[in-house]
Short mmCIF file of C-alpha atoms in Angstrom, two decimals:
data_model
loop_
_atom_site.label_atom_id
_atom_site.label_comp_id
_atom_site.label_asym_id
_atom_site.label_seq_id
_atom_site.Cartn_x
_atom_site.Cartn_y
_atom_site.Cartn_z
CA MET A 1 -37.38 19.77 29.76
CA ALA A 2 -36.53 19.46 33.26
CA ARG A 3 -36.64 15.65 33.03
CA LEU A 4 -35.00 15.96 29.39
CA ALA A 5 -32.02 18.21 31.29
CA VAL A 6 -31.11 14.97 33.49
CA LEU A 7 -30.87 12.18 31.05
CA TRP A 8 -28.68 14.39 28.70
CA ARG A 9 -26.13 15.14 31.91
CA ARG A 10 -26.68 11.68 31.97
CA PRO A 11 -22.95 9.78 31.63
CA SER A 12 -24.00 6.10 30.57
CA LEU A 13 -26.39 8.39 27.64
CA ALA A 14 -24.25 10.72 25.91
CA PHE A 15 -22.01 6.97 26.36
CA GLY A 16 -24.37 5.23 24.91
CA LEU A 17 -25.04 8.44 21.45
CA ALA A 18 -21.20 8.89 20.80
CA VAL A 19 -21.03 5.25 20.42
CA ILE A 20 -23.94 5.37 18.44
CA ALA A 21 -23.03 8.76 16.08
CA LEU A 22 -19.28 7.69 15.79
CA VAL A 23 -20.60 4.09 14.39
CA VAL A 24 -23.63 6.16 12.08
CA LEU A 25 -20.76 8.66 10.78
CA ALA A 26 -18.63 5.33 9.65
CA ALA A 27 -20.91 3.37 7.65
CA LEU A 28 -22.10 6.83 6.29
CA LEU A 29 -18.58 7.84 5.24
CA ALA A 30 -17.79 4.11 4.73
CA PRO A 31 -16.23 5.23 1.18
CA LEU A 32 -13.86 7.81 2.36
CA LEU A 33 -12.80 6.49 5.77
CA ALA A 34 -11.82 3.51 4.45
CA PRO A 35 -8.25 3.35 3.02
CA TYR A 36 -8.82 0.04 0.41
CA ALA A 37 -12.01 -1.57 -0.98
CA PRO A 38 -13.34 -3.77 1.55
CA ASP A 39 -12.97 -7.35 -0.41
CA ASN A 40 -9.78 -6.39 -2.11
CA GLN A 41 -7.59 -8.48 -1.46
CA MET A 42 -3.44 -8.09 -1.27
CA PHE A 43 -0.50 -9.49 -2.29
CA ASP A 44 1.37 -8.05 0.96
CA GLY A 45 -1.79 -8.44 2.83
CA LEU A 46 -0.70 -11.52 3.95
CA SER A 47 3.94 -12.82 5.54
CA LEU A 48 5.95 -14.73 3.59
CA GLU A 49 4.11 -17.83 5.13
CA GLY A 50 0.76 -16.30 4.09
CA SER A 51 -0.22 -15.52 7.50
CA PRO A 52 -2.96 -12.90 7.74
CA LEU A 53 -0.46 -9.08 9.29
CA PRO A 54 -0.84 -7.74 12.59
CA PRO A 55 -2.26 -3.76 13.17
CA SER A 56 0.82 -2.15 11.24
CA ALA A 57 1.03 1.71 9.70
CA GLN A 58 -0.24 -0.17 6.09
CA PHE A 59 -3.63 -1.95 7.21
CA PRO A 60 -3.70 -0.05 11.29
CA LEU A 61 -6.01 -3.56 11.95
CA GLY A 62 -4.25 -5.62 10.62
CA THR A 63 -4.92 -7.98 7.45
CA ASP A 64 -7.65 -11.31 7.41
CA THR A 65 -6.89 -15.20 5.84
CA LEU A 66 -6.85 -13.32 2.23
CA GLY A 67 -5.05 -10.30 2.78
CA ARG A 68 -8.19 -7.79 2.85
CA ASP A 69 -6.95 -5.16 5.19
CA LEU A 70 -9.51 -5.17 8.44
CA LEU A 71 -10.65 -1.16 8.91
CA SER A 72 -12.02 -1.16 5.48
CA ARG A 73 -14.74 -4.63 5.95
CA LEU A 74 -15.04 -3.13 9.77
CA LEU A 75 -16.54 -0.63 8.17
CA PHE A 76 -18.02 -1.03 5.15
CA GLY A 77 -19.33 -4.62 7.85
CA ALA A 78 -20.88 -1.71 10.46
CA ARG A 79 -23.25 -0.23 6.94
CA THR A 80 -24.44 -4.15 7.32
CA SER A 81 -24.78 -4.50 10.44
CA LEU A 82 -26.54 -0.66 10.59
CA VAL A 83 -29.23 -1.35 7.91
CA ILE A 84 -29.87 -5.17 9.59
CA GLY A 85 -30.22 -3.39 12.84
CA LEU A 86 -32.97 -1.44 11.52
CA VAL A 87 -34.86 -2.55 8.80
CA ALA A 88 -35.79 -5.69 10.48
CA ASN A 89 -35.59 -3.83 14.18
CA GLY A 90 -38.03 -1.69 12.40
CA THR A 91 -40.14 -3.99 10.07
CA ALA A 92 -40.51 -6.15 13.39
CA VAL A 93 -41.95 -3.47 15.43
CA LEU A 94 -43.93 -2.47 13.74
CA ILE A 95 -45.42 -6.06 12.91
CA GLY A 96 -46.25 -6.59 16.26
CA LEU A 97 -48.06 -2.56 16.92
CA VAL A 98 -50.52 -3.81 14.38
CA VAL A 99 -50.70 -7.82 15.33
CA GLY A 100 -51.42 -6.18 19.42
CA ILE A 101 -54.07 -3.01 18.42
CA LEU A 102 -55.95 -4.85 16.98
CA ALA A 103 -55.84 -8.41 19.49
CA GLY A 104 -56.41 -5.54 22.52
CA TYR A 105 -59.35 -3.92 20.08
CA PHE A 106 -60.90 -6.68 18.49
CA SER A 107 -61.77 -9.00 21.50
CA GLY A 108 -63.54 -12.47 21.15
CA LEU A 109 -62.20 -14.79 18.05
CA VAL A 110 -60.11 -12.28 15.87
CA GLY A 111 -58.25 -11.16 19.24
CA ASN A 112 -57.72 -14.83 21.04
CA LEU A 113 -57.17 -16.01 17.08
CA LEU A 114 -53.87 -13.65 17.40
CA MET A 115 -52.78 -13.73 20.17
CA ARG A 116 -52.11 -17.80 20.13
CA PHE A 117 -50.74 -16.97 17.37
CA THR A 118 -47.94 -14.66 19.21
CA ASP A 119 -48.21 -17.43 21.86
CA LEU A 120 -46.80 -19.92 18.98
CA MET A 121 -44.30 -17.68 17.43
CA MET A 122 -42.89 -16.89 21.59
CA ALA A 123 -42.71 -20.66 22.14
CA PHE A 124 -39.85 -21.00 19.46
CA PRO A 125 -36.44 -20.36 20.80
CA ALA A 126 -35.73 -16.97 18.83
CA LEU A 127 -32.63 -18.78 17.84
CA LEU A 128 -33.69 -21.95 16.47
CA LEU A 129 -36.65 -20.31 14.64
CA ALA A 130 -34.40 -18.54 13.15
CA ILE A 131 -32.06 -20.50 12.03
CA VAL A 132 -34.36 -22.92 10.41
CA LEU A 133 -35.63 -19.83 8.66
CA ALA A 134 -32.50 -18.78 7.11
CA ALA A 135 -31.45 -22.48 7.04
CA LEU A 136 -34.39 -23.15 4.39
CA LEU A 137 -34.24 -19.18 2.15
CA ARG A 138 -31.55 -18.18 0.87
CA PRO A 139 -28.99 -16.23 3.32
CA SER A 140 -28.66 -12.64 1.86
CA LEU A 141 -29.16 -8.82 3.12
CA TRP A 142 -32.65 -8.36 3.50
CA ILE A 143 -33.91 -11.93 3.69
CA VAL A 144 -31.64 -12.07 7.12
CA ALA A 145 -33.41 -8.91 7.86
CA LEU A 146 -36.76 -10.11 6.82
CA VAL A 147 -36.40 -13.75 8.98
CA ILE A 148 -34.91 -11.42 12.35
CA ALA A 149 -38.15 -9.59 11.85
CA LEU A 150 -39.84 -12.46 11.96
CA VAL A 151 -39.15 -13.90 15.32
CA ASN A 152 -38.75 -9.92 17.42
CA TRP A 153 -42.18 -9.80 16.34
CA VAL A 154 -43.66 -10.86 19.74
CA GLN A 155 -42.32 -9.12 22.23
CA VAL A 156 -43.64 -5.95 21.38
CA ALA A 157 -47.27 -7.70 20.07
CA ARG A 158 -47.59 -8.78 23.95
CA ILE A 159 -46.72 -4.65 25.41
CA ALA A 160 -49.54 -3.52 22.63
CA TYR A 161 -51.85 -5.79 23.68
CA THR A 162 -51.55 -5.46 27.05
CA GLU A 163 -52.14 -1.52 26.67
CA THR A 164 -54.49 -1.44 23.92
CA ARG A 165 -57.10 -3.54 26.24
CA GLY A 166 -56.07 -0.57 28.67
CA LEU A 167 -57.22 2.11 26.61
CA VAL A 168 -60.12 0.25 24.85
CA GLU A 169 -62.43 0.81 28.46
CA ARG A 170 -61.10 4.06 28.65
CA ASP A 171 -63.32 7.56 28.83
CA PHE A 172 -62.36 8.70 25.39
CA ILE A 173 -62.45 5.81 23.76
CA LEU A 174 -65.77 4.66 24.63
CA ALA A 175 -67.28 9.07 23.54
CA GLU A 176 -65.35 8.59 20.77
CA ARG A 177 -68.24 4.96 20.03
CA ALA A 178 -70.79 6.92 21.12
CA LEU A 179 -70.69 9.92 18.77
CA GLY A 180 -70.06 7.01 15.65
CA ALA A 181 -66.97 7.11 14.85
CA GLY A 182 -65.21 4.31 12.87
CA HIS A 183 -62.62 1.89 13.59
CA GLY A 184 -59.93 2.97 11.78
CA ARG A 185 -60.80 6.44 12.73
CA ILE A 186 -60.09 4.91 16.75
CA LEU A 187 -57.46 2.89 16.39
CA LEU A 188 -55.73 5.25 14.14
CA ARG A 189 -56.73 8.53 16.67
CA HIS A 190 -56.82 7.94 19.66
CA ILE A 191 -55.02 4.39 20.37
CA ALA A 192 -51.90 4.16 17.62
CA PRO A 193 -50.84 7.58 18.79
CA HIS A 194 -50.64 5.85 22.02
CA LEU A 195 -48.86 3.33 21.43
CA VAL A 196 -45.36 5.61 19.92
CA PRO A 197 -43.04 5.98 23.59
CA THR A 198 -43.67 1.89 23.45
CA ALA A 199 -42.33 1.95 19.21
CA ILE A 200 -39.28 4.42 20.14
CA VAL A 201 -38.73 2.83 23.27
CA TRP A 202 -38.92 -0.72 21.78
CA GLY A 203 -37.40 0.45 17.95
CA THR A 204 -34.01 2.11 20.02
CA LEU A 205 -33.73 -1.65 22.60
CA GLY A 206 -33.93 -4.07 19.85
CA ILE A 207 -32.31 -2.96 17.35
CA ALA A 208 -29.23 -4.19 19.90
CA THR A 209 -30.26 -8.11 19.89
CA THR A 210 -31.18 -7.84 16.33
CA VAL A 211 -26.98 -6.74 15.33
CA LEU A 212 -27.22 -9.58 18.22
CA LEU A 213 -28.77 -11.96 16.11
CA GLU A 214 -27.60 -10.62 13.27
CA ALA A 215 -23.98 -11.08 14.00
CA THR A 216 -24.67 -15.12 15.57
CA LEU A 217 -26.01 -15.93 12.07
CA SER A 218 -23.14 -14.81 9.89
CA PHE A 219 -21.04 -16.33 12.87
CA LEU A 220 -22.81 -19.46 12.54
CA GLY A 221 -22.36 -18.71 8.84
CA ILE A 222 -25.62 -19.05 7.31
CA GLY A 223 -26.22 -14.24 7.76
CA VAL A 224 -24.95 -12.06 5.47
CA GLN A 225 -22.70 -13.95 3.12
CA PRO A 226 -19.27 -12.90 1.79
CA PRO A 227 -17.92 -11.56 0.49
CA GLN A 228 -20.22 -8.87 2.10
CA PRO A 229 -18.41 -7.85 4.84
CA SER A 230 -20.60 -7.63 8.24
CA TRP A 231 -19.32 -8.03 11.73
CA GLY A 232 -20.60 -10.98 12.09
CA ASN A 233 -18.94 -13.36 9.00
CA ILE A 234 -16.07 -11.51 9.60
CA ILE A 235 -16.09 -13.06 12.46
CA PHE A 236 -16.76 -16.73 11.31
CA GLU A 237 -14.06 -16.54 8.68
CA SER A 238 -11.35 -15.46 11.09
CA GLN A 239 -12.33 -18.38 13.32
CA SER A 240 -9.88 -21.66 12.97
CA TYR A 241 -7.08 -18.47 13.28
CA PHE A 242 -8.16 -17.47 17.06
CA GLN A 243 -5.30 -18.06 19.01
CA SER A 244 -3.01 -16.53 15.84
CA ALA A 245 -4.11 -13.72 14.90
CA PRO A 246 -6.16 -12.98 17.88
CA TRP A 247 -7.36 -9.49 15.98
CA LEU A 248 -9.79 -10.56 13.84
CA VAL A 249 -11.73 -11.54 15.91
CA PHE A 250 -10.98 -9.37 19.15
CA PHE A 251 -11.92 -6.28 16.84
CA PRO A 252 -15.38 -6.78 15.86
CA GLY A 253 -16.33 -8.69 18.73
CA ALA A 254 -15.73 -5.27 20.28
CA LEU A 255 -17.11 -3.60 17.89
CA ILE A 256 -20.94 -5.48 17.99
CA LEU A 257 -20.40 -5.15 22.47
CA LEU A 258 -20.62 -1.37 22.23
CA THR A 259 -22.93 -0.70 18.96
CA ALA A 260 -25.13 -3.27 21.49
CA LEU A 261 -24.50 -1.41 24.73
CA ALA A 262 -24.90 2.02 22.98
CA PHE A 263 -28.45 1.17 22.27
CA ASN A 264 -29.23 -0.64 25.40
CA LEU A 265 -28.28 2.51 26.92
CA VAL A 266 -30.52 5.46 25.12
CA GLY A 267 -33.37 3.08 25.18
CA ASP A 268 -33.18 2.59 29.05
CA ALA A 269 -32.46 6.80 28.57
CA LEU A 270 -35.21 6.99 26.33
CA ARG A 271 -37.29 4.59 28.61
CA ASP A 272 -37.00 6.59 31.59
CA LEU A 273 -38.06 9.33 29.63
CA LEU A 274 -41.07 8.06 27.42
CA ASP A 275 -42.24 6.29 31.21
CA PRO A 276 -46.09 7.89 31.42
CA THR A 277 -45.94 6.41 35.78
CA GLN A 278 -42.05 9.01 35.62
CA ARG A 279 -44.19 12.18 34.32
CA GLY A 280 -45.35 14.72 37.12
CA ARG A 281 -42.13 13.37 39.33
CA GLY A 282 -39.21 15.21 39.95
#
């Protein structure tokens, strides 16, 4: 409890939690907060020359190249980014834990095959692999989440493997085996619970990476496809207007930066709290 109180007094943790709470609330309440529909192309949303409008009382964050309200699109885009961040990263953590635990527990051929496959996946640059997979598949919200999960599980698998190898030689595991416990009982009752802190920390830290990767794929045009808004494809659609309408790039870019920073700050705090090497100090 003392350590938890110390963490709550951290300004960085408070800032991260506040930003995450605001983003989540904005995503959940987007239909109520958005002044317009995200795909509503308004005739008064463009200047007489056909250019996007800057921020004003009618359009607080301006309009985009098609006369759509940027604030509305950012609010609904938060839903896309968060769904992909949570689903893709949750799937990646689950895959990584399963592969790492099985490879660490079953030594020999099974463990070697799983870890060599993990090494093979780590050899490919994550962004390049994601681009290839996204190009081969039809981009959509769930396909992008699947692609990101398939390239982000390897780090979790490595850590889970290392921790599992240390656990299988512990006395309580050897005692369970001596008592005749099966593999399923040992894995589910004694090994998996010890990896929960690792899953929580990596689950939090990985969301930031996932949000950035989704934004990168959408910026390259192979992520979530318009008219469904995401922060990445909003920048992609507006990149040619960077000088004449900088708000179209600045606002979504700032949201991506703040969200990634917030999840990293919370993840670092959770790592300090759950790190077993820190317990009993202070």
